[in-house]
CSV table of C-alpha atoms in Angstrom, one decimal:
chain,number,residue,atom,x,y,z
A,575,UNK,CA,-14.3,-116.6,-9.2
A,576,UNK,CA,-16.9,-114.7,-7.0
A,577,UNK,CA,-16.0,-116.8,-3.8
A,578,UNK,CA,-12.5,-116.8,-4.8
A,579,UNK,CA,-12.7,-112.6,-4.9
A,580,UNK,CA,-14.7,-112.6,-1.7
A,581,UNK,CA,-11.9,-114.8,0.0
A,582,UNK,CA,-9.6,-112.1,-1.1
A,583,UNK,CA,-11.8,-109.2,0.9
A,584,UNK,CA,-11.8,-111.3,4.1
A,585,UNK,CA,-8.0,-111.8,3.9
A,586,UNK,CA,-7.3,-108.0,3.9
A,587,UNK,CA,-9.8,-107.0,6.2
A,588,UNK,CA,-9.0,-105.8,10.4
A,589,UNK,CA,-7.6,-107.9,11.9
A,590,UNK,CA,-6.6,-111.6,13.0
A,591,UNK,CA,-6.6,-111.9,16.3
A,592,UNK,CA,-3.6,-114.5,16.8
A,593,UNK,CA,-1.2,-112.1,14.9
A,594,UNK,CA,-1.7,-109.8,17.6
A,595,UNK,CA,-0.8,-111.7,21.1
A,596,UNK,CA,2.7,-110.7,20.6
A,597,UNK,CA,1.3,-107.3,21.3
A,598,UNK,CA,1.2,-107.7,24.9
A,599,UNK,CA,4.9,-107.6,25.2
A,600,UNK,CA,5.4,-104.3,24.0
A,601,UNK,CA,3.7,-102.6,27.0
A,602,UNK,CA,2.6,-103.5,31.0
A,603,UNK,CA,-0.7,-102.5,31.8
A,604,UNK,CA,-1.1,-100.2,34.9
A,605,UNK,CA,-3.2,-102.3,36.9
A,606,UNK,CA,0.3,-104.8,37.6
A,607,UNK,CA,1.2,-102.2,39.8
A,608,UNK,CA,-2.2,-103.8,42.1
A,609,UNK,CA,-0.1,-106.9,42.5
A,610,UNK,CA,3.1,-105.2,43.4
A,611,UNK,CA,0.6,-103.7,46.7
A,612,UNK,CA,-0.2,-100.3,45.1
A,613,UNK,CA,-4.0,-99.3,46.1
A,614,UNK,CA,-6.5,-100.0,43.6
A,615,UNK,CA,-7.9,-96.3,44.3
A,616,UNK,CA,-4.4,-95.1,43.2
A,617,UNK,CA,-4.2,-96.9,40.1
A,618,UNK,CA,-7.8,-95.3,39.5
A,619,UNK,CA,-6.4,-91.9,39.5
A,620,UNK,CA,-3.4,-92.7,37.6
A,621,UNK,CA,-6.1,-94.3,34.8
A,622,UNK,CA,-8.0,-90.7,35.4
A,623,UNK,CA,-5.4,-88.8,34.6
A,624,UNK,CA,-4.5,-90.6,31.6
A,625,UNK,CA,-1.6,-93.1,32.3
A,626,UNK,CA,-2.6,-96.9,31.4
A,627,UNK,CA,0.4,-98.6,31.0
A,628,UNK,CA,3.8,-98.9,33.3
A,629,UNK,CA,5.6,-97.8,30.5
A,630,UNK,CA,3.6,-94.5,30.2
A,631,UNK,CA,4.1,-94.5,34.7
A,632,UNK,CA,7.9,-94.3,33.7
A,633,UNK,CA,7.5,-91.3,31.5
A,634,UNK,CA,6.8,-88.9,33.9
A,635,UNK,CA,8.3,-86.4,36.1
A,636,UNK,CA,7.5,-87.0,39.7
A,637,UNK,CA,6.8,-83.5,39.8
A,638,UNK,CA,3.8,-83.9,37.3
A,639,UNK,CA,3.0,-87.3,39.2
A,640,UNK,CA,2.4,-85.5,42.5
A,641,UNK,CA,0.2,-83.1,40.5
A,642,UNK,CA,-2.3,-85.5,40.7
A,643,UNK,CA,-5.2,-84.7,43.0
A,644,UNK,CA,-4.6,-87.7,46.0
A,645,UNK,CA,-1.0,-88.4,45.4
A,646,UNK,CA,1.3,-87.4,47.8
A,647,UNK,CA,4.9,-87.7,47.1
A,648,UNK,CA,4.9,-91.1,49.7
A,649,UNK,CA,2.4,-92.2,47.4
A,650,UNK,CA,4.3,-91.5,44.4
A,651,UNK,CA,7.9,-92.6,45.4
A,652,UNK,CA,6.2,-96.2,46.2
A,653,UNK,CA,4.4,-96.2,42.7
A,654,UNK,CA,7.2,-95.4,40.7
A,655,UNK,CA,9.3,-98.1,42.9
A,656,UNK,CA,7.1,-100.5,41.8
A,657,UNK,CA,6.4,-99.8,38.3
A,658,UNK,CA,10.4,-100.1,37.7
A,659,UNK,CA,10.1,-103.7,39.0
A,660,UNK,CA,7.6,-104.4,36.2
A,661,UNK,CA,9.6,-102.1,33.6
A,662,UNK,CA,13.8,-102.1,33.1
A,663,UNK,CA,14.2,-98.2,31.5
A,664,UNK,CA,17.8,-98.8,32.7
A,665,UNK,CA,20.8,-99.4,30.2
A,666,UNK,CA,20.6,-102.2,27.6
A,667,UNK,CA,23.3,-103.5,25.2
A,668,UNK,CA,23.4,-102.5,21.7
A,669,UNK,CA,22.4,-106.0,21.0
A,670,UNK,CA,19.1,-105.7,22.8
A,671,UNK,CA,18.5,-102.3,21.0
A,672,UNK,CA,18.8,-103.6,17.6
A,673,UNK,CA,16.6,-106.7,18.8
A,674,UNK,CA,13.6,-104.3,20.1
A,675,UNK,CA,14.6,-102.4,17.0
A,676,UNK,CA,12.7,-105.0,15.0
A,677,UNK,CA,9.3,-104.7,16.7
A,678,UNK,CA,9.2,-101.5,14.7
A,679,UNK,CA,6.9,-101.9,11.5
A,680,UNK,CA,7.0,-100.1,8.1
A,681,UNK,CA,3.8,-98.8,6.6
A,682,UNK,CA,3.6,-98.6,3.1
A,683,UNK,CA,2.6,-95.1,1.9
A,684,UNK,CA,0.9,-96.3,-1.4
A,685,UNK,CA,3.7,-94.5,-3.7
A,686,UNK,CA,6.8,-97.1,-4.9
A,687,UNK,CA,9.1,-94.5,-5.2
A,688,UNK,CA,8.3,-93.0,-1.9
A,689,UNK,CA,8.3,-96.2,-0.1
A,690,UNK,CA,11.9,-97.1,-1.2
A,691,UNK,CA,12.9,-93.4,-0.1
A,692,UNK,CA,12.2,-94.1,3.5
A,693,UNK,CA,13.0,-97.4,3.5
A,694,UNK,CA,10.4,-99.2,3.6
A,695,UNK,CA,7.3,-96.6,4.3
A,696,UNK,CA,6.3,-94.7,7.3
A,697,UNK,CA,8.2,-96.3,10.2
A,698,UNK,CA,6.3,-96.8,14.3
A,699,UNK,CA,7.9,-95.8,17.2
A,700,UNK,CA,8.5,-92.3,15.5
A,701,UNK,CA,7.3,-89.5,14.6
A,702,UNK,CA,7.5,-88.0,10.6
A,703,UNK,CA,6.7,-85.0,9.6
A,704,UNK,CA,5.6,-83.6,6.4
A,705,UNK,CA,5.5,-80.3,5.9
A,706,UNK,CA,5.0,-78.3,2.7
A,707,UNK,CA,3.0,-75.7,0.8
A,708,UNK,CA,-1.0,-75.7,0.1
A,709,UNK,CA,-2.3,-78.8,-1.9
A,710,UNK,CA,1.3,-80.5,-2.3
A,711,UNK,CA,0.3,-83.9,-1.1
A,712,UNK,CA,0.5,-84.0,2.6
A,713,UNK,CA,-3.1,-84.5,3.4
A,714,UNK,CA,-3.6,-86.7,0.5
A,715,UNK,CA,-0.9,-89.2,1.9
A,716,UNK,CA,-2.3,-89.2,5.3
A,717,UNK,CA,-5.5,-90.6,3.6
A,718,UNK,CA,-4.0,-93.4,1.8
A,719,UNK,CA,-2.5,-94.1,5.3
A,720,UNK,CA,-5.5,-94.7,7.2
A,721,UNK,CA,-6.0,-97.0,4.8
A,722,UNK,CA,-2.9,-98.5,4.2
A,723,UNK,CA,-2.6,-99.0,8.2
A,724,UNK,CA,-5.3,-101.5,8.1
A,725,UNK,CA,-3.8,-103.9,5.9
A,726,UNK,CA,-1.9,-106.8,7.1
A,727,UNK,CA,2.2,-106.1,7.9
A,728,UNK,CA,2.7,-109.0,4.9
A,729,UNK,CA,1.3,-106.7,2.7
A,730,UNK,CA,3.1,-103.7,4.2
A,731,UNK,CA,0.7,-102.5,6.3
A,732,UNK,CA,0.6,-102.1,10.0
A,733,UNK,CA,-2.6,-104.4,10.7
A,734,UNK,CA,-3.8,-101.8,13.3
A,735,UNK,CA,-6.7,-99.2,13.8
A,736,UNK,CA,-6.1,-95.3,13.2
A,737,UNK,CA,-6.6,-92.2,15.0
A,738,UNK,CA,-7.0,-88.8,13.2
A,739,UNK,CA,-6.7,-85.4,14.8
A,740,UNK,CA,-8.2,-82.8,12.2
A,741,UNK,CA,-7.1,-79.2,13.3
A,742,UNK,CA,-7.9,-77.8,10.2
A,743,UNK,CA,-10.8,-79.5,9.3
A,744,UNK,CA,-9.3,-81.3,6.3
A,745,UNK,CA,-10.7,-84.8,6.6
A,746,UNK,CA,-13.0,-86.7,4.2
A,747,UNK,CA,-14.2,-89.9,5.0
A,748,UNK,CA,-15.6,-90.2,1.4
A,749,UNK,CA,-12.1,-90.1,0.0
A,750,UNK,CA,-11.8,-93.1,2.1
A,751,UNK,CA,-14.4,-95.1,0.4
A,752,UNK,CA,-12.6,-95.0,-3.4
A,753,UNK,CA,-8.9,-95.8,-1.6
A,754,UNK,CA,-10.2,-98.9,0.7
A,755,UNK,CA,-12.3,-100.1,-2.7
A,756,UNK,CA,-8.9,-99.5,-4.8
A,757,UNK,CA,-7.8,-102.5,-1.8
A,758,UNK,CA,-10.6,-104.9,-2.0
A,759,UNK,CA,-11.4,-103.7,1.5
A,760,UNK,CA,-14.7,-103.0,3.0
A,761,UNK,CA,-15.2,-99.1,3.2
A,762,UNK,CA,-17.5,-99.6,6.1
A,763,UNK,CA,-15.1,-101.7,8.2
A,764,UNK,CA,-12.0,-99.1,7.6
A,765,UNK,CA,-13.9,-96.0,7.9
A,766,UNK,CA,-15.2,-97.9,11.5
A,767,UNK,CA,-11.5,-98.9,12.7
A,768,UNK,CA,-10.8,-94.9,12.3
A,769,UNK,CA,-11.3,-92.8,14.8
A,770,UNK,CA,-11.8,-89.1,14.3
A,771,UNK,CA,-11.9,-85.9,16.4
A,772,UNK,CA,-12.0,-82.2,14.9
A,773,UNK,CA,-9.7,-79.8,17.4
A,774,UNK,CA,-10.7,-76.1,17.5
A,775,UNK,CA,-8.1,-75.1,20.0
A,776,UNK,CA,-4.5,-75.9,20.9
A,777,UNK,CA,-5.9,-77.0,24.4
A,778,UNK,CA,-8.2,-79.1,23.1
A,779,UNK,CA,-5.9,-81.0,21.3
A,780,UNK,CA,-3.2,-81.8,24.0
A,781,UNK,CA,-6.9,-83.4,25.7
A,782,UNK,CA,-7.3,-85.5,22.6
A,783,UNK,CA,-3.4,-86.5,22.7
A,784,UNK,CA,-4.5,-87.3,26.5
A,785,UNK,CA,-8.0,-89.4,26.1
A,786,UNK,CA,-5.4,-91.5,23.2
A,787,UNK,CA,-3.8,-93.6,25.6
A,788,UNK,CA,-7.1,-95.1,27.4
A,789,UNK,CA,-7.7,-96.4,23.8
A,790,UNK,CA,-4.2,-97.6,22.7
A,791,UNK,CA,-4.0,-99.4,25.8
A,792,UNK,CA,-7.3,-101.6,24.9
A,793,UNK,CA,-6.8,-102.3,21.4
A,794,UNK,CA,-4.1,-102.4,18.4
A,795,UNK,CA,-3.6,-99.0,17.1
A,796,UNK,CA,-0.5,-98.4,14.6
A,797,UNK,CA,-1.0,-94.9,13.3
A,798,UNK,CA,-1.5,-91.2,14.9
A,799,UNK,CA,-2.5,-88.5,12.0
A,800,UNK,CA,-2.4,-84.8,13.3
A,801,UNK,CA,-3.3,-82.5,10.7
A,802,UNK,CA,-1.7,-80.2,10.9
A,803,UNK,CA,0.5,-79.7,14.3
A,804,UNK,CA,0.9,-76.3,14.3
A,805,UNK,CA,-2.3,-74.7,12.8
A,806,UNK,CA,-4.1,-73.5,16.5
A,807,UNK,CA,-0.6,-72.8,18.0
A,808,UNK,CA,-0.7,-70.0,15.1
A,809,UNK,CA,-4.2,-69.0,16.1
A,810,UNK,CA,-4.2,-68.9,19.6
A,811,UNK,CA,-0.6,-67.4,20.2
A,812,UNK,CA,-0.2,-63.6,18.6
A,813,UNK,CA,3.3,-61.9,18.3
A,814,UNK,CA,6.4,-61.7,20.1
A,815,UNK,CA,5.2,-61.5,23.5
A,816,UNK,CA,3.6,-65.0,23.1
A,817,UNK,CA,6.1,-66.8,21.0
A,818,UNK,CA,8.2,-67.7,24.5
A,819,UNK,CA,4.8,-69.6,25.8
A,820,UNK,CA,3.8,-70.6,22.6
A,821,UNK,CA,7.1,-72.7,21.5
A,822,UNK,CA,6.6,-74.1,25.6
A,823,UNK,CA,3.0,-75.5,24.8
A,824,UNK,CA,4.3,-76.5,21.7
A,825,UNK,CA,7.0,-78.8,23.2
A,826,UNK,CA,4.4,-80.3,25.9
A,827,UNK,CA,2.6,-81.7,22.9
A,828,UNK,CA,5.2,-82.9,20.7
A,829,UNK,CA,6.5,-84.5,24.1
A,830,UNK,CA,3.6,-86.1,24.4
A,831,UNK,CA,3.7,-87.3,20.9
A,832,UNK,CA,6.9,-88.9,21.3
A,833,UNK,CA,5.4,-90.6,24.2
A,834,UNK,CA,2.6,-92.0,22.4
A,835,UNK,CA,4.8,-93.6,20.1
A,836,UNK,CA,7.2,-94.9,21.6
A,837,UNK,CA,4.5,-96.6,24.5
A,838,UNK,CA,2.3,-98.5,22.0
A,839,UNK,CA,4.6,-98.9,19.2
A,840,UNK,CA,2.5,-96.1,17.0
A,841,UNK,CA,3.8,-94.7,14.0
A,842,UNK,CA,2.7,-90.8,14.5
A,843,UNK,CA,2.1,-88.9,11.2
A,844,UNK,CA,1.8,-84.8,11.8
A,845,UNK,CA,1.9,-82.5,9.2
A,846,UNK,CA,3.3,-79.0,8.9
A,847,UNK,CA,3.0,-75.6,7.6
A,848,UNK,CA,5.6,-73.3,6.1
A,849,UNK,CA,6.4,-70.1,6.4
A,850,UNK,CA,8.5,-67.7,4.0
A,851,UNK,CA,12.2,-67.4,4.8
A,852,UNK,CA,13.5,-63.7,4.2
A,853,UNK,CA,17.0,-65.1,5.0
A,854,UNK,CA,16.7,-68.4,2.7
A,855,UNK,CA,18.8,-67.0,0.1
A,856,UNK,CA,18.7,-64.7,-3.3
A,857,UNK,CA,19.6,-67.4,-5.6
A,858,UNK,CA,16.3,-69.6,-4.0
A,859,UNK,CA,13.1,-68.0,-5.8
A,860,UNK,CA,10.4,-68.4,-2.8
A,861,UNK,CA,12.4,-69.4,-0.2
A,862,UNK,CA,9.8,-71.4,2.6
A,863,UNK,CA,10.7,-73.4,5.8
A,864,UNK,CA,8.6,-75.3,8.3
A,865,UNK,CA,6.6,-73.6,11.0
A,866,UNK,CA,7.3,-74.1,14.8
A,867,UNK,CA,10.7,-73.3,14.9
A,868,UNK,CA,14.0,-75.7,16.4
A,869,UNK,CA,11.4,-77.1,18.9
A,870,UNK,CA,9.6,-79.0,16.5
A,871,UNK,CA,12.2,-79.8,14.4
A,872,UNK,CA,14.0,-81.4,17.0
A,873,UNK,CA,10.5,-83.7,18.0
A,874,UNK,CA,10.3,-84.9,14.8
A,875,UNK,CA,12.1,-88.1,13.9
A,876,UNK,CA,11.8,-88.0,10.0
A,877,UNK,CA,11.0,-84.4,8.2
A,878,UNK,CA,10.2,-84.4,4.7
A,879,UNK,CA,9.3,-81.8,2.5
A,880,UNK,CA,7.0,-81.7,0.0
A,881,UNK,CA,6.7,-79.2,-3.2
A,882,UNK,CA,4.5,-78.8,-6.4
A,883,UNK,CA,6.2,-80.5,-9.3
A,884,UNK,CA,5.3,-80.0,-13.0
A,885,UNK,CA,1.5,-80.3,-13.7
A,886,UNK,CA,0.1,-83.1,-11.2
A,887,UNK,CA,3.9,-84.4,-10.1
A,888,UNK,CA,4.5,-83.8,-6.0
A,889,UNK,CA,7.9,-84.3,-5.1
A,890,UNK,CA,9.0,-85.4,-1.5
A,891,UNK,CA,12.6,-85.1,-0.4
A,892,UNK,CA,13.7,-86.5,2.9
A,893,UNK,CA,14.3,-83.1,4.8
A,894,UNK,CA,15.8,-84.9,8.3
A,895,UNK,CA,16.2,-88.2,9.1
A,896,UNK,CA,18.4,-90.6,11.3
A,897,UNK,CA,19.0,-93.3,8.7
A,898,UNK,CA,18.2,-92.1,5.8
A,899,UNK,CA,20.0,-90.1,3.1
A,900,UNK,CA,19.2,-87.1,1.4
A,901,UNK,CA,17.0,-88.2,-1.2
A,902,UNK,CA,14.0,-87.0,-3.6
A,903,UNK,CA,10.7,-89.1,-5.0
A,904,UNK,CA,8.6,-87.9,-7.4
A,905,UNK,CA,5.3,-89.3,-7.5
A,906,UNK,CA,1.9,-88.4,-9.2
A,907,UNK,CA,-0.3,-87.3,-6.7
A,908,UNK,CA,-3.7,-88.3,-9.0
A,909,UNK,CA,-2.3,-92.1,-9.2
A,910,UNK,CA,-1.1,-92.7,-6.4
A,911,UNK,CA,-3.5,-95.0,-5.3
A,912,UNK,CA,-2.9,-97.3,-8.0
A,913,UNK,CA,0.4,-97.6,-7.7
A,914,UNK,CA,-0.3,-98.8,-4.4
A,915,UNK,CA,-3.0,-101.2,-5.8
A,916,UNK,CA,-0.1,-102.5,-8.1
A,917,UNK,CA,2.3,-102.9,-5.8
A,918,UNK,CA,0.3,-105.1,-3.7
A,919,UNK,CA,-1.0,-107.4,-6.2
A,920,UNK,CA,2.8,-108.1,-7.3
C-alpha cells in the first residue's frame, strides 16, 4: 500500500520530460536568426535586451528595436527580414487558427463549479483577470494555482513551473505546503518549480515582466501570477495631472503581458482592485468597479468578478469574456481545496 501511495507521489510530481518535446514548436529560439547570417554579437544584444525567441523579435516595433544600443536601423531591417523567414505572422485560414487553437491548455482552478464556468479552468495564451473586494477569494485562487499548474494536463493541470509577481506582498509559501499535501505532491518540489519576486515599484515590475522571458525561453512555464496589477500604478501616480501617464505605463505592461502569453503559451493570472462607482446606480447598494480604467479592461482576455457571499461562500461571475456567457459560481472559499482533491481522485 505504502509503495503503491509512493507510486502515486511520483506520478504527480514536475514533470516528464517526453511530454514536453512538443514544446519546441510553439516558439523559435533567437539564436536561428545566427544561421539565417545575423551576427552573433547582435543576437547578444537582442538576448540583453530581453528578446529570446523569434516570436518575441516579431513583436516589436522597429522603432523600439533601433532603441537598442548597437542597432542601427540596417541592422534591424535585416534582423527582422530574417526572423520572418523563421516565423509566418502573416494571414492563416480559419482552419489553421482553430488547429493552433488546441495547443491552448485549461488549468483547473481547484473549485468544480468554477471550473465548469470557464470552461474548463484558467485558459494559456490569455490573460484573466480577477478583480474584487478585500479577502473575496482572489489571492486564495492564485495559490491553489501554483499548485494546480504543476500537475499533469491529464489531471487538468498545466504540467509547467510558475512565476509569481507579489506587488502587495500577499504571498505565502506555507499556504503552499497544506494545498500540494491536499495533492500527494512534494511541498518542497512545488514550492522549488515557483519562482517568486516581491515588486516595490511600478518600474520594477515592468523589469520583472522583462527578466521573464530569459526564463520561459529555457524551461516549461504555464502560469504568470501578478498580484495585483494595479497596486504601485496607484502609488506612484497621484491625481489628475498623472492619470494621462499613468494609464500609458499601464498599457506598456499589460502589452507586455499579452506578449508573454501568447510567446510561450502561458496562462497569465493578474488580479485587480476596485474602486467605488458614484455613477453605478441608486438601486445597487455599494456600487464598485475595477481599477485601471478601459485600458486594462481591454488587455484582459477573461474578467471576472468576485464578491463576499453569505458566511464563507465567494461567488465569481464571469465579468468579460470571448466565449463564455454570463454566468455565476458559488464556491466555499475554506473547502476549496478539497473539492479540488475530489475532483481529481474521480
Amino acid at each position: 500500500m505504502t509503495a503503491l501511495k509512493a507510486e502515486e507521489q511520483n506520478h504527480l510530481q514536475l514533470m516528464e520530460r517526453e511530454e514536453m518535446d512538443g514544446e519546441d514548436d510553439l516558439f523559435e529560439a533567437i539564436e536561428k536568426l545566427i544561421n539565417q547570417g545575423i551576427n552573433a554579437g547582435d543576437v547578444k544584444k537582442l538576448q540583453d535586451a530581453g528578446i529570446y525567441t523569434c516570436n518575441g523579435l516579431m513583436m516589436f516595433t522597429k522603432k523600439h528595436l533601433t532603441g537598442i544600443k548597437g542597432l542601427s536601423e540596417a541592422k534591424v531591417d535585416k534582423i527582422c527580414e530574417a526572423a520572418e523567414k523563421i516565423v509566418n505572422y502573416g494571414y492563416i485560414t480559419g482552419s489553421d487558427a482553430l488547429l493552433k487553437r488546441k495547443s491552448v491548455i485549461r488549468i483547473t482552478t481547484g473549485s468544480q463549479a468554477l471550473d465548469e464556468l470557464l470552461g474548463g479552468g484558467i485558459e494559456t495564451s490569455a490573460i484573466t483577470e480577477a478583480f474584487g473586494e478585500f479577502r473575496s477569494g482572489k489571492t486564495q485562487l492564485a495559490h491553489t494555482l501554483c499548485v494546480s499548474t504543476q500537475l499533469p494536463t491529464q489531471m487538468h493541470g498545466g504540467n509547467g513551473k510558475v512565476a509569481y509577481i507579489d506587488t502587495e506582498g500577499t504571498f505565502r509559501p506555507d499556504r503552499i505546503v497544506p494545498i500540494a499535501e491536499r495533492f500527494g505532491m512534494d511541498p518542497g518540489a512545488v514550492l522549488d518549480n515557483i519562482i517568486y519576486a516581491r515588486a516595490y515599484t511600478y518600474e520594477h515590475q515592468y523589469n520583472l515582466l522583462l527578466g521573464l522571458a530569459a526564463k520561459m525561453s529555457e524551461e516549461p512555464y504555464r502560469l504568470l501570477i501578478v498580484d495585483s496589477v494595479i497596486a504601485l500604478f496607484r502609488v506612484d501616480f497621484t491625481g489628475r495631472g498623472e492619470l494621462a501617464e499613468r494609464q500609458q505605463k499601464l498599457a506598456q505592461m499589460l502589452s507586455r503581458l499579452i506578449k508573454i502569453a501568447e510567446e510561450f503559451n502561458v496562462a497569465v493570472y493578474m488580479t485587480n482592485q476596485v474602486i467605488a462607482d458614484p455613477g453605478g446606480g441608486m438601486f445597487i447598494s455599494d456600487p464598485k468597479k475595477p481599477a485601471g480604467g478601459h485600458v486594462l479592461a481591454h488587455a484582459a482576455t477573461i474578467r471576472l468578478m468576485f464578491r463576499k457571499g453569505k458566511g464563507e461562500q465567494r461567488v465569481c461571475k464571469v465579468f468579460d469574456a470571448p466565449n463564455l456567457p454570463e454566468a455565476e459560481a458559488i464556491s466555499l472559499i475554506s473547502i476549496q481545496l478539497v473539492l479540488l482533491y475530489l475532483l481529481i481522485l474521480v
